[in-house]
PDB file of C-alpha atoms in Angstrom:
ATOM      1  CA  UNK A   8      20.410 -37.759 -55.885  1.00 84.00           C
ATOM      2  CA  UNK A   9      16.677 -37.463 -57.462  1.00 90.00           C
ATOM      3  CA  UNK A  10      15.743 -36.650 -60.848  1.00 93.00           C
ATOM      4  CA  UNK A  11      19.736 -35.722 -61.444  1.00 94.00           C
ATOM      5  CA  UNK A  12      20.834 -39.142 -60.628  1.00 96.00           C
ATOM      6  CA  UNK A  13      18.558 -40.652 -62.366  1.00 96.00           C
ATOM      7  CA  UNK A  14      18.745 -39.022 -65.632  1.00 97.00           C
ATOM      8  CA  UNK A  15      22.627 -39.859 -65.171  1.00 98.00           C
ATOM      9  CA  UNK A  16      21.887 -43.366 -65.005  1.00 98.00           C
ATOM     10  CA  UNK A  17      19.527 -43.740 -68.232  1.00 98.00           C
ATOM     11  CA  UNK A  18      21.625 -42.139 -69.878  1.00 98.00           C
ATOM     12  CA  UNK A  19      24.856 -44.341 -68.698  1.00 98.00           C
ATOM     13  CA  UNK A  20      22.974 -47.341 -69.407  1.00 98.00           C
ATOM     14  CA  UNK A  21      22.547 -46.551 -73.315  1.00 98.00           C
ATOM     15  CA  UNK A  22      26.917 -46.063 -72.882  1.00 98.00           C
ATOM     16  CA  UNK A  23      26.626 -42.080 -73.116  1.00 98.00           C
ATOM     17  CA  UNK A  24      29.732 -40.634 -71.506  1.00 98.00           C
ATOM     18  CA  UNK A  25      28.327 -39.117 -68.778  1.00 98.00           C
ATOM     19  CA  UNK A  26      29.525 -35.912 -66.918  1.00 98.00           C
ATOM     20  CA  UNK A  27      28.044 -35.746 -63.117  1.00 98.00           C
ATOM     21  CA  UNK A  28      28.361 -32.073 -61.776  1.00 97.00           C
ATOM     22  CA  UNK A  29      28.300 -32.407 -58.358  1.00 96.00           C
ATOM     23  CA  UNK A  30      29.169 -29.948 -55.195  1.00 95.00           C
ATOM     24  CA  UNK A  31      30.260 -32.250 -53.042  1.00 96.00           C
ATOM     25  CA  UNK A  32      33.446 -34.626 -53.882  1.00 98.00           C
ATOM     26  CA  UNK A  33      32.249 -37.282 -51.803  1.00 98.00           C
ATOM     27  CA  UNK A  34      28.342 -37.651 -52.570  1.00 97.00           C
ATOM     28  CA  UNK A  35      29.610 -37.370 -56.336  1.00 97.00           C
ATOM     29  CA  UNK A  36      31.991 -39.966 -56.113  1.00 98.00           C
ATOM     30  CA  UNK A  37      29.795 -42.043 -54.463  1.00 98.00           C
ATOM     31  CA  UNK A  38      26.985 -41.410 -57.103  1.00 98.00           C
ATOM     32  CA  UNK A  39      29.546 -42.027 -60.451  1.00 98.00           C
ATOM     33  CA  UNK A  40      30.806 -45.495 -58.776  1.00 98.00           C
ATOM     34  CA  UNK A  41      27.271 -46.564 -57.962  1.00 98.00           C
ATOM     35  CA  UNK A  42      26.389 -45.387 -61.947  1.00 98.00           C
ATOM     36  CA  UNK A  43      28.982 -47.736 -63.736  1.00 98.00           C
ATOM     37  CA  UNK A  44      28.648 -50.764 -61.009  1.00 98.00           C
ATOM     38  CA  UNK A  45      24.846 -50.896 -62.206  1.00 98.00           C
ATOM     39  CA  UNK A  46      25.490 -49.884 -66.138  1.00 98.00           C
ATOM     40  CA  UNK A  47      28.835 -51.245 -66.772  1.00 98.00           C
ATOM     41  CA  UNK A  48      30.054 -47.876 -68.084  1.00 98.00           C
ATOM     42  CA  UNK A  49      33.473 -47.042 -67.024  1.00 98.00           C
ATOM     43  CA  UNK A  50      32.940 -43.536 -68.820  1.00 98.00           C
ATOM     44  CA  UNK A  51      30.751 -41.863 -66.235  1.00 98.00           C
ATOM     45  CA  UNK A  52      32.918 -39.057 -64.369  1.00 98.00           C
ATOM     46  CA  UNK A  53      32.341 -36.623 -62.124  1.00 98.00           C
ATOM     47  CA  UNK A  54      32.921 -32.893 -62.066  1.00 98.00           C
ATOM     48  CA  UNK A  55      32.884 -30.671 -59.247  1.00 98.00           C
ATOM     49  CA  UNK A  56      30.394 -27.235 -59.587  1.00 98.00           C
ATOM     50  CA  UNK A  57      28.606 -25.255 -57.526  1.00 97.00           C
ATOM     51  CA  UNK A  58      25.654 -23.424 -59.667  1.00 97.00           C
ATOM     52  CA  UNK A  59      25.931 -20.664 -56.600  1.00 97.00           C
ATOM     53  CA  UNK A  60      29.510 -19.798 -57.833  1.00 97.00           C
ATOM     54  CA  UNK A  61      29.851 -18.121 -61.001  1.00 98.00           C
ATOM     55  CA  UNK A  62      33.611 -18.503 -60.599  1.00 98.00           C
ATOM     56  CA  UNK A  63      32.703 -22.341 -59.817  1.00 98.00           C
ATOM     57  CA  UNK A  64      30.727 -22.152 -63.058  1.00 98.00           C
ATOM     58  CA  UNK A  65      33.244 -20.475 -65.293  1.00 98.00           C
ATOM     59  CA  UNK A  66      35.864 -22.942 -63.981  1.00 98.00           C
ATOM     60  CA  UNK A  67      33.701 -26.127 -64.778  1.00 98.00           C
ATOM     61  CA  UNK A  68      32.747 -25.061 -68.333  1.00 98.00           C
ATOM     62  CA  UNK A  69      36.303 -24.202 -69.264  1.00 98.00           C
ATOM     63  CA  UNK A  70      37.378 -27.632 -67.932  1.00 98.00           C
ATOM     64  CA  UNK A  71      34.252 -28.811 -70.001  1.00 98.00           C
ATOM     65  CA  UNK A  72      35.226 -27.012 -73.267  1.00 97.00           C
ATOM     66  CA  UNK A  73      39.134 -28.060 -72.780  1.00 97.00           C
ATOM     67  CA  UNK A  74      38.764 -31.720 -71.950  1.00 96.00           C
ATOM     68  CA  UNK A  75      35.850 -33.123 -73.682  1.00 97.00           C
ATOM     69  CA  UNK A  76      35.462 -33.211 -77.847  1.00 95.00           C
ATOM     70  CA  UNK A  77      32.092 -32.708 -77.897  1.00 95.00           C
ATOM     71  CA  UNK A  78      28.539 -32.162 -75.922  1.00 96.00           C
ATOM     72  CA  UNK A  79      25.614 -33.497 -77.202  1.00 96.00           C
ATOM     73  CA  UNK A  80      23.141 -32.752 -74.228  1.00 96.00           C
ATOM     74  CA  UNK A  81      23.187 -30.730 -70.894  1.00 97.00           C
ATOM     75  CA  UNK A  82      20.597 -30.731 -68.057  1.00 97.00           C
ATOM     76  CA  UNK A  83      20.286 -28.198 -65.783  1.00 95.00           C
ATOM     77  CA  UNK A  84      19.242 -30.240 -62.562  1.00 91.00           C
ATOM     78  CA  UNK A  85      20.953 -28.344 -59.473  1.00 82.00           C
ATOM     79  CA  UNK A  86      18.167 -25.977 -57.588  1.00 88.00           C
ATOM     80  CA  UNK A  87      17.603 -25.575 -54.163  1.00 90.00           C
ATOM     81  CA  UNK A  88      14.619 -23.939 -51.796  1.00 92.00           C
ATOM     82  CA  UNK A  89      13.804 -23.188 -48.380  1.00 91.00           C
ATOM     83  CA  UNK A  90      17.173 -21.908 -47.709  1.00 88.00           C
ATOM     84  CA  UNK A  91      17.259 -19.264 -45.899  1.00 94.00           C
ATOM     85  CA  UNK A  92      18.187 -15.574 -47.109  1.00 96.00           C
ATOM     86  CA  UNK A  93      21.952 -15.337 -47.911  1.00 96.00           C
ATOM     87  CA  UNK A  94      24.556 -13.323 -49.976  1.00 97.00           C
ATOM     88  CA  UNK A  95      27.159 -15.584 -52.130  1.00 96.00           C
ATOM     89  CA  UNK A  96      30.577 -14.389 -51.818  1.00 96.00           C
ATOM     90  CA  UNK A  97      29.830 -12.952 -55.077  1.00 97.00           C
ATOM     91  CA  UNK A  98      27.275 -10.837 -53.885  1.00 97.00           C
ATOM     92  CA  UNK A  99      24.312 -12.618 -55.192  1.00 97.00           C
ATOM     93  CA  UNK A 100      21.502 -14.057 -53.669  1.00 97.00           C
ATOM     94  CA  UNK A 101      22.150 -17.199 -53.191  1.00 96.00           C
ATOM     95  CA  UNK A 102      18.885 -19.103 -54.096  1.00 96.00           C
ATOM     96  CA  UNK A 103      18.717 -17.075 -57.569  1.00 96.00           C
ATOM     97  CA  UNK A 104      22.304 -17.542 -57.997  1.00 97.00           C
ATOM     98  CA  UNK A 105      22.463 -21.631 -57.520  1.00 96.00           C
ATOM     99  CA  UNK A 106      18.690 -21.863 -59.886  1.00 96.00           C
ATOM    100  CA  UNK A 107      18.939 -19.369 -62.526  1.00 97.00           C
ATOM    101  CA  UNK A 108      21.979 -17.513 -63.056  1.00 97.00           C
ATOM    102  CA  UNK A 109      24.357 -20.270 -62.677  1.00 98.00           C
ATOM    103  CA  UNK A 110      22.693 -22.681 -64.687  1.00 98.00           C
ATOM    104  CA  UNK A 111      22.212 -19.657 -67.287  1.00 98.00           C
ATOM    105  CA  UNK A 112      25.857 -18.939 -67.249  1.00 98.00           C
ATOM    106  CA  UNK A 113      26.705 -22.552 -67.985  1.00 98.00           C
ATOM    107  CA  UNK A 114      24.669 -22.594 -70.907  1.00 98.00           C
ATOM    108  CA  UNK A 115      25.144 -20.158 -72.317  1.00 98.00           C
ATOM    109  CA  UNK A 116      29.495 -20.996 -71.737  1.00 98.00           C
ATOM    110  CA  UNK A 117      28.984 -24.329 -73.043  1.00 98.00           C
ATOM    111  CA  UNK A 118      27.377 -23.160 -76.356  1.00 95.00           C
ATOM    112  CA  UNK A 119      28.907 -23.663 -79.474  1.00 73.00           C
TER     113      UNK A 119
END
């Protein structure tokens, strides 16, 4: 939804393969199939991640590394706020696990 969504459809429309991270299967699925009705790109996919999870994250980015030949541009979208205080299973916080150390982790997987 938002920003995320919306950077996914620019950059469907100029025929990018486009990876949507999502948490949840449904929302995501809903997202990728409403992506390629309005661009015409079959090559938008979705993902699942949670940013909270660095397990989630290490499991996306070696699906990422595996699957795909190349990765020209990532966007770190996923934050949340006004939750209130909890511990991921992890033992993290779980607001500065899901808006900076997940998305750090990624990154920092998914360089070359």
């Amino acid at each position: 939804t938002g920003i995320g969504k919306c950077v996914a459809m620019d950059l469907a429309r100029r025929n990018a393969r486009t990876i949507l991270a999502c948490r949840s299967r449904e929302r995501g699925q809903a997202a990728v199939e409403e992506i390629r009705a309005a661009t015409g790109n079959p090559a938008v996919v979705l993902r699942l991640l949670d940013t909270s999870s660095l397990a989630s994250v290490r499991a996306f980015a070696s699906a990422v590394l595996r699957e795909e030949s190349r990765l020209d541009v990532l966007v770190n979208n996923a934050g949340v706020t006004g939750l209130p205080f909890a511990i991921t299973s992890e033992g993290l916080e779980q607001t500065f696990a899901t808006n900076y150390l997940g998305p750090f982790l990624l990154t920092n997987l998914l360089l070359g």
